[in-house]
XYZ file of C-alpha atoms in Angstrom:
457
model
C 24.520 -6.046 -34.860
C 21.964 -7.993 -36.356
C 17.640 -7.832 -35.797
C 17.928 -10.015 -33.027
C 20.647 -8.414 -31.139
C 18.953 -5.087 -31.850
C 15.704 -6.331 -30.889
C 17.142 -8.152 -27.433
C 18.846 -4.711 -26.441
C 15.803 -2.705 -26.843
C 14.195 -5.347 -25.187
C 16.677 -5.155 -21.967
C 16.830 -1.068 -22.013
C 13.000 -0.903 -21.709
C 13.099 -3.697 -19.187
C 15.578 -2.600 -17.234
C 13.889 1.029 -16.975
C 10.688 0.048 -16.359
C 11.643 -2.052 -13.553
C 13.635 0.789 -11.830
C 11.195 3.333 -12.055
C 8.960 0.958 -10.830
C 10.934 0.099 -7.752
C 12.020 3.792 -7.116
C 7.991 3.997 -6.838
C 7.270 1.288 -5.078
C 10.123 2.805 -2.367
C 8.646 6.054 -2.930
C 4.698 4.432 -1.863
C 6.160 2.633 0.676
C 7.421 5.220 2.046
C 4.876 8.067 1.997
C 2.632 5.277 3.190
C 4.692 4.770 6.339
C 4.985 8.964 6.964
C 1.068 9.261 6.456
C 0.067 6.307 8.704
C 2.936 7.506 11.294
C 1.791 10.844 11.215
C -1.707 9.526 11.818
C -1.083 7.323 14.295
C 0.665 9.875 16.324
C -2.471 12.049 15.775
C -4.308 8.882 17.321
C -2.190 8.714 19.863
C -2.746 11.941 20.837
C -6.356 12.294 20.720
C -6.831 8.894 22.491
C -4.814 9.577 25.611
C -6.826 12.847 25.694
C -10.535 11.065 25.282
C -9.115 8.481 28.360
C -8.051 10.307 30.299
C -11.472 12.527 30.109
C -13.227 9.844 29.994
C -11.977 7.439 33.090
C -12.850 10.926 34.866
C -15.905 11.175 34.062
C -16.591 7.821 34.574
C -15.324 7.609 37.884
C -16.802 11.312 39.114
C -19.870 10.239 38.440
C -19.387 6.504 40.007
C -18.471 8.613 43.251
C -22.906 9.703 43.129
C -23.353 6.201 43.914
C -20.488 5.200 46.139
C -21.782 8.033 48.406
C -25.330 7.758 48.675
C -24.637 4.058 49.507
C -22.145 4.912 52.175
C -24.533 8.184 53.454
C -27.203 5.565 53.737
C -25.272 3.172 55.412
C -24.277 6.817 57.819
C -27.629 7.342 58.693
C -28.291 3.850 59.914
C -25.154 3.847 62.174
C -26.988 7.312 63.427
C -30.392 6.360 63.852
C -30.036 2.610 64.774
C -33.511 1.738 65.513
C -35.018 3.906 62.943
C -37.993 2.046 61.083
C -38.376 1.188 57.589
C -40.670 4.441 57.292
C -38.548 6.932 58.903
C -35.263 5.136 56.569
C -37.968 5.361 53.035
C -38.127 9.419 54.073
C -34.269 9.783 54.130
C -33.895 8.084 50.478
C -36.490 9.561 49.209
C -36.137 13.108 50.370
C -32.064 13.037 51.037
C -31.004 10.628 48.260
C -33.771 10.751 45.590
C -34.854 14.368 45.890
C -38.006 15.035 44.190
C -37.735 18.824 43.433
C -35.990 21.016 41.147
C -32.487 20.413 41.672
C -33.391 16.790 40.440
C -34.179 18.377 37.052
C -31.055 20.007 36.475
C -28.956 17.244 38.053
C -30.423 13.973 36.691
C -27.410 11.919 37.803
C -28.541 12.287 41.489
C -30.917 9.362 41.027
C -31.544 8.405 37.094
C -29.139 5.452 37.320
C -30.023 4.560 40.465
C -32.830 1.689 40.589
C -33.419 1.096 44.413
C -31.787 1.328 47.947
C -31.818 -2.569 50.393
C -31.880 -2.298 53.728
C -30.650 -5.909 54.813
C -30.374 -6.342 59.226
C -28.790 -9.597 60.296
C -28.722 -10.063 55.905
C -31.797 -10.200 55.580
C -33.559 -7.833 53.145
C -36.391 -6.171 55.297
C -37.222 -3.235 52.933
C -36.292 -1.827 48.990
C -36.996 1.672 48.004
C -37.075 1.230 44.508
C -36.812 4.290 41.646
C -38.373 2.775 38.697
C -41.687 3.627 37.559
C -44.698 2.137 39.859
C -42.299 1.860 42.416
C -42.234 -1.755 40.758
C -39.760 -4.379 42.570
C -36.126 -4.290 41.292
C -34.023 -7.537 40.636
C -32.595 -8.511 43.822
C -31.387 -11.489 43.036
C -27.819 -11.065 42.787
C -27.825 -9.679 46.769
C -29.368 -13.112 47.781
C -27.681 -15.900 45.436
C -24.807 -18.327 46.599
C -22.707 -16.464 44.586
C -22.449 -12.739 46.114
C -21.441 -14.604 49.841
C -18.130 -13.682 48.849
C -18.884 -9.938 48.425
C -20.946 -10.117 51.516
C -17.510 -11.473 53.053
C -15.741 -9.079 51.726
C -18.105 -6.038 52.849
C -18.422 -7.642 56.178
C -13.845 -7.685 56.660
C -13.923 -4.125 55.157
C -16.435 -1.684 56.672
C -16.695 2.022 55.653
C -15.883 0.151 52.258
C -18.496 -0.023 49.593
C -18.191 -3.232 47.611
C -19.046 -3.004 44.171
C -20.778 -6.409 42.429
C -20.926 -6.391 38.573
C -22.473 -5.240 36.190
C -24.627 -8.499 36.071
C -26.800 -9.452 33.409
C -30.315 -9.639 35.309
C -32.299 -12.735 35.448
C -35.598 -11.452 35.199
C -35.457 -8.734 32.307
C -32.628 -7.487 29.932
C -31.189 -4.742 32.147
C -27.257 -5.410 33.633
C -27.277 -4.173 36.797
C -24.472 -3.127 39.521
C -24.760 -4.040 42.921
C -23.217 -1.923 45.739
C -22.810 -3.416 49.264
C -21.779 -2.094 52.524
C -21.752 -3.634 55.988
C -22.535 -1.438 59.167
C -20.969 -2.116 62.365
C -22.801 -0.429 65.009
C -20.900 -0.240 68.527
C -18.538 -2.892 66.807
C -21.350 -5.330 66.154
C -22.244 -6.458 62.788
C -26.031 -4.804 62.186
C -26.316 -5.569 58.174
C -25.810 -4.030 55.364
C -27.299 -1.676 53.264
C -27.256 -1.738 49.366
C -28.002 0.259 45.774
C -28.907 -1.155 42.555
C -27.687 0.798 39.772
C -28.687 0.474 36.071
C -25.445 0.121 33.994
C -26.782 1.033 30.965
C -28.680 4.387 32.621
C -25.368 5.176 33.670
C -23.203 4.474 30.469
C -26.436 7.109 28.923
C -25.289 9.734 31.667
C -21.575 9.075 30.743
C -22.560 9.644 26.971
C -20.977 6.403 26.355
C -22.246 3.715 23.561
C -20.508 1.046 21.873
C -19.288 3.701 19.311
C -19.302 7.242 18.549
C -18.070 9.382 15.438
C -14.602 8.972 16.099
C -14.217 6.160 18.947
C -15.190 2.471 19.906
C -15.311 1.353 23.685
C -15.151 -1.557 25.311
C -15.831 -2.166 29.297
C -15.093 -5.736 31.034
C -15.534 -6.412 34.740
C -14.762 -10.071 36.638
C -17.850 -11.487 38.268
C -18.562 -14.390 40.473
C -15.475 -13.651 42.539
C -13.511 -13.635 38.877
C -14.941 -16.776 37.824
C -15.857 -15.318 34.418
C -16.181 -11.673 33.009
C -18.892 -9.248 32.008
C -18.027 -7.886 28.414
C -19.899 -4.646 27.348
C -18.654 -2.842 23.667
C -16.026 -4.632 21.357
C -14.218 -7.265 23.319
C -10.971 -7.405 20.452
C -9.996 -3.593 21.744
C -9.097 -5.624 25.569
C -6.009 -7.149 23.820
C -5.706 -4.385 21.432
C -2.039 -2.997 21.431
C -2.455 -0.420 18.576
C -0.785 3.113 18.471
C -4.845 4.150 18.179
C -6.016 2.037 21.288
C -5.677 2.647 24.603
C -6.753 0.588 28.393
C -7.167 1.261 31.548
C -8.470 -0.008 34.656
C -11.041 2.137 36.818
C -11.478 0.799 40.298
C -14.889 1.833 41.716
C -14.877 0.140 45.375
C -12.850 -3.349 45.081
C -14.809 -3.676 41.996
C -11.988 -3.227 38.763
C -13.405 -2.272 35.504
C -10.996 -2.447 32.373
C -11.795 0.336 29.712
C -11.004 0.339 26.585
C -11.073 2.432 23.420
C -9.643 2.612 19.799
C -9.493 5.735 17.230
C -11.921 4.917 14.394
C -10.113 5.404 11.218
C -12.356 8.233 9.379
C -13.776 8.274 6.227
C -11.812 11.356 5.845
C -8.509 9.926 6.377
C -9.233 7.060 4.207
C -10.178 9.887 1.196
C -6.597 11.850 2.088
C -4.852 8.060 1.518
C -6.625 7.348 -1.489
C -6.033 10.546 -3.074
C -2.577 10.068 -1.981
C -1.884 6.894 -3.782
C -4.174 8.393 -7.027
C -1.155 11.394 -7.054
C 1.234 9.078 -7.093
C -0.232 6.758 -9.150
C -0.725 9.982 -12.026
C 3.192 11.024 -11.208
C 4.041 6.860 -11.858
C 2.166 7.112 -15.239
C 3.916 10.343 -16.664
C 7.220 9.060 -15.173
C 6.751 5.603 -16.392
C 5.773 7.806 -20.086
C 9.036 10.354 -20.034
C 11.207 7.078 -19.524
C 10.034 5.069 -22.272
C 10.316 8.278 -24.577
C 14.151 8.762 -23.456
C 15.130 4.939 -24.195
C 13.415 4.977 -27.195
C 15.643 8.149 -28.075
C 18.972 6.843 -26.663
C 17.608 3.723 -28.505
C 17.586 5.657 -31.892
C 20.682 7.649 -30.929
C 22.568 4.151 -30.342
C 21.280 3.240 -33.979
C 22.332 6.195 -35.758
C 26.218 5.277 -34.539
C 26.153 1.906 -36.078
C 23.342 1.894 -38.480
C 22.208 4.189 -41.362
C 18.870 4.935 -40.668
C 17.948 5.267 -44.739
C 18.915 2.067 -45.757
C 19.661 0.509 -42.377
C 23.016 -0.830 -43.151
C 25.801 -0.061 -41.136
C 28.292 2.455 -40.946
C 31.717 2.147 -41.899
C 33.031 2.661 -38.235
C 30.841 -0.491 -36.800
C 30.987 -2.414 -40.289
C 35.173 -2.736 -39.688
C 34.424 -3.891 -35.704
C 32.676 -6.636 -37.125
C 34.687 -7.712 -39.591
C 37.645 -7.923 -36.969
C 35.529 -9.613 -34.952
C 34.390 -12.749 -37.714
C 38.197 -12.536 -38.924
C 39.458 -14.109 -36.042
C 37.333 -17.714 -36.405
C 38.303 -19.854 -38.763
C 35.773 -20.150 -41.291
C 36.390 -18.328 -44.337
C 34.879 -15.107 -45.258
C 34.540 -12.775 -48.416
C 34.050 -8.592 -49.114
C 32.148 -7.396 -52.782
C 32.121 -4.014 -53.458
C 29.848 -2.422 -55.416
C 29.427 1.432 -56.227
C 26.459 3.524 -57.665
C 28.385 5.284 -60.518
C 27.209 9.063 -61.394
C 25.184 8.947 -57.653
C 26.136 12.852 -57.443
C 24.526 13.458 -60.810
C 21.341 11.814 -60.025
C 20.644 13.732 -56.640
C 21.154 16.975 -58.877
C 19.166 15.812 -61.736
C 16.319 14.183 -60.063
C 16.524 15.511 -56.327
C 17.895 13.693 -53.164
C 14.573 12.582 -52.675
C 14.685 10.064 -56.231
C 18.523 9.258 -54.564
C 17.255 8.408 -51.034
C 15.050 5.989 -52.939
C 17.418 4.745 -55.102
C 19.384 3.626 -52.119
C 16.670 2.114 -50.436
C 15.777 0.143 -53.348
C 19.207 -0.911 -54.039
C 19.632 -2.190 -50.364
C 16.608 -4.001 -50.727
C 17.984 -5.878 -53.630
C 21.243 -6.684 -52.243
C 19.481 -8.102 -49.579
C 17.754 -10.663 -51.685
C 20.536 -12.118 -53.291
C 22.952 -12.630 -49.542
C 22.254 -14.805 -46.613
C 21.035 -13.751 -43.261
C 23.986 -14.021 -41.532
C 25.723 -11.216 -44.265
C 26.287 -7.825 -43.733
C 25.900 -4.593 -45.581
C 28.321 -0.768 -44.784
C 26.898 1.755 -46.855
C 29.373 4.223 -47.384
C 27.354 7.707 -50.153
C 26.485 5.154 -52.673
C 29.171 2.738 -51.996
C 28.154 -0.511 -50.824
C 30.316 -3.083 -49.092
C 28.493 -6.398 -48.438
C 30.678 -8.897 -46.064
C 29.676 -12.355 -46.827
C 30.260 -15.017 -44.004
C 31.702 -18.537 -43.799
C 32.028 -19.011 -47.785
C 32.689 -22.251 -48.719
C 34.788 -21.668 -52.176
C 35.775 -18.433 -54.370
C 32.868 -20.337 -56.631
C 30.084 -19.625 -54.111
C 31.436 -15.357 -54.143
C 30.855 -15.625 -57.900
C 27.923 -16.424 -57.671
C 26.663 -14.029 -55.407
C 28.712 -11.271 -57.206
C 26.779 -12.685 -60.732
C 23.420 -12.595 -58.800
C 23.957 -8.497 -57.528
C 25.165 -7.579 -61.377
C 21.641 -9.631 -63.054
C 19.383 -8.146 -59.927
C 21.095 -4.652 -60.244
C 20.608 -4.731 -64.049
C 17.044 -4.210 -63.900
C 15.660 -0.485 -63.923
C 14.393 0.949 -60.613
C 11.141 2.566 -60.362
C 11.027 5.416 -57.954
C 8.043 7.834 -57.374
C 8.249 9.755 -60.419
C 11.491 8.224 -62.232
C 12.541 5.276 -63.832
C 16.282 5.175 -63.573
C 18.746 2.400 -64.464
C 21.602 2.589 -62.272
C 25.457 2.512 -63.289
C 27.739 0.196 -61.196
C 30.885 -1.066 -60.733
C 31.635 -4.006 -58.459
C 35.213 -5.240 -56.730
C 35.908 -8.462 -54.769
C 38.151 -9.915 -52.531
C 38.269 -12.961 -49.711
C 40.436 -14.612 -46.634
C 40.487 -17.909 -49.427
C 43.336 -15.482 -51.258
C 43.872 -12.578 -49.470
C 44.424 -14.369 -46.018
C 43.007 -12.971 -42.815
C 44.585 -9.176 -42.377
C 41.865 -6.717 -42.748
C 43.823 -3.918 -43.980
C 45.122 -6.389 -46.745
C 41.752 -7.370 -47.357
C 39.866 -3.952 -47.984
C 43.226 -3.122 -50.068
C 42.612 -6.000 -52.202
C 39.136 -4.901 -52.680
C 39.497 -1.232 -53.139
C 42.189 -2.361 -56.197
C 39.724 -4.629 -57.536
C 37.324 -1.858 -57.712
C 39.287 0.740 -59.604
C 40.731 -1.913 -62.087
C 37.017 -2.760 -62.716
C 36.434 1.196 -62.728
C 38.919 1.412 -65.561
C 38.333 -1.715 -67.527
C 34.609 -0.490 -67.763
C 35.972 3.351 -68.666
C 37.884 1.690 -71.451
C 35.123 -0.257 -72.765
């Protein structure tokens, strides 16, 4: 296996881990995302089915105040017929308006109320009005084109009260509701009587705004006979179909209000998310840490099978697999020998630490004298260098000449100075032909002749 190889499966081990533990995370977020925001939307859900329901209640409880003080006015009148404007201002003001105690402790009796109409044959003959100064409230919306059709539809439905609004008023920045009811006294039409109510004084009595800690509201009601709507509050939440939103529609009268409310998402919430993703984000990093640690290891642990980690040559084992491998193209290849005589007596002599260098150094020069595409099998202090596509036996002279002249030369190690002993062998597919076994027995007798000739020298 050369660099690149080694370098391009390291590469693809790391890559390939990274990317799964990153997806296995990714899954993992994804996941715990969709269990948190499940779990909190079914918390929503809960607690917004809960605040409409007690809220339409409330709402429509304490729409009933005004629904019945218009309809006991409009009793009173069917009663007392030809009572006058004074004797009517008395009733409203003592029977509907109280002015005494109980008014303290029950402010919804008349706080959103602004003023009573009296209206014979339509016309209005007399307003008892609640705001301060008994100033004159906006009547406008009883006497435009507009409300005909609620006068219509008070006049084909009495003992109904018909609800108008809320209406932005023309005069001032109040909205306003108009209630309407026709009287039919001996079953002739007499009039109607009406109550202006301040929308705004009533949303205050509701303890409704635009938003709260945990909720938003929105309120919409047709006007002009549905010709357009009144939008109070966050007009999105009306086509809101969130697990967290709720609508519904509150009839006060023939009037239809559509309410509508969404869970706020909390600040709190947000904080249990974020410190959520920061856990997981912390478990990632450590993971992401252990895993690059393991493939380094099974990295290393690969190595040590087919490479010597002191001189990283290969072993004998992966050297052969190689050699099988080249053997079976047809260029022409060659195996030199060459062995570190007296190796055993150095590492006693001078300490395996002198012999570890001595092998590195010795690898080192073996390297500079073969091409790139060579290999060296270390074998103890045996060294068997496979030389590829080889053009002649001329050219494995000449490398075997260049390892004898660069081998010749002392080595210098940390505290020694030692000139090594060696003996070389040779042998190639140019002579030996292409049969491995044949090949290393060629060299291995090359060796010992070369052993003996130097012995008897």
């Amino acid at each position: 296996m050369n660099k690149f190889a080694e370098k391009y499966f390291k590469f693809l081990i790391f890559t390939v881990a990274i990317v799964i533990t990153s997806l296995v995370y990714a899954v993992a977020l994804f996941y715990t995302n969709s269990a948190f925001y499940a779990t909190v939307d079914d918390k929503n859900n809960a607690i917004s089915v809960e605040r409409m329901i007690n809220l339409s209640s409330e709402m429509v409880k304490d729409y009933d105040i005004i629904l019945k003080n218009t309809h006991r006015l409009a009793d009173f009148i069917r009663e007392n017929p030809n009572a006058t404007n004074d004797k009517i201002g008395v009733f409203i003001s003592k029977t509907l308006m109280p002015r005494d105690l109980s008014s303290f402790f029950n402010r919804k009796n008349t706080d959103f109320v602004a003023s009573y109409v009296i209206a014979p044959d339509d016309i209005i003959s007399m307003t008892y009005s609640n705001l301060p100064g008994n100033s004159n409230p906006d009547l406008s919306h009883f006497l435009d084109a507009s409300s005909d059709y609620y006068l219509n539809l008070a006049k084909n439905n009495p003992g109904d009260v018909v609800v108008q609004g809320p209406l932005p008023s023309v005069h001032s920045h109040d909205v306003l509701i108009f209630n309407r009811e026709a009287i039919y006294i001996n079953g002739k039409y007499w009039g109607y009587v009406g109550l202006t109510a301040d929308f705004y004084k009533f949303l205050e009595c509701v303890r409704l705004a635009v938003e709260d800690e945990h909720f938003v509201y929105a309120i919409r009601s047709s006007v002009f006979n549905g010709a357009s709507d009144f939008v109070w509050g966050d007009s999105t939440l009306l086509s809101d179909r969130t697990v967290g939103g709720r609508q519904k529609s509150i009839f006060f009268g023939k009037q239809r209000w559509d309410l509508a409310l969404r869970v706020k998402v909390t600040e709190s919430a947000k904080s249990a998310l974020n410190n959520l993703h920061l856990i997981i984000g912390i478990l990632y990093v450590i993971t992401l840490f252990v895993v690059i640690i393991m493939c380094n290891y099974l990295c290393r642990l690969r190595s040590v099978k087919c490479i010597d980690l002191l001189t990283n040559t290969y072993n004998h084992e992966y050297f052969c697999s190689i050699i099988q491998r080249e053997l079976k193209n047809k260029q022409e290849h060659a195996l030199i020998v060459m062995d570190i005589n007296y190796f055993k007596q150095i590492n006693i002599v001078y300490g395996h630490h002198t012999g570890d260098e001595l092998l590195t150094e010795t690898t080192r020069r073996l390297r500079s004298v073969i091409g790139y595409n060579d290999k060296i099998c270390r074998i103890g202090a045996e060294f068997i260098i496979f030389l590829s596509n080889v053009k002649s036996r001329t050219e494995v002279e000449r490398v075997y000449g260049e390892i004898v002249t660069v081998m010749s030369n002392n080595i210098e190690t940390k505290n020694f100075s030692i000139k090594p002993s060696i003996v070389m062998g040779s042998s190639s597919t140019i002579e030996e032909g292409r049969d491995m076994r044949e090949l290393f027995h060629k060299l291995n007798d090359n060796l010992e002749a070369n052993r003996k000739a130097q012995k008897g020298g």
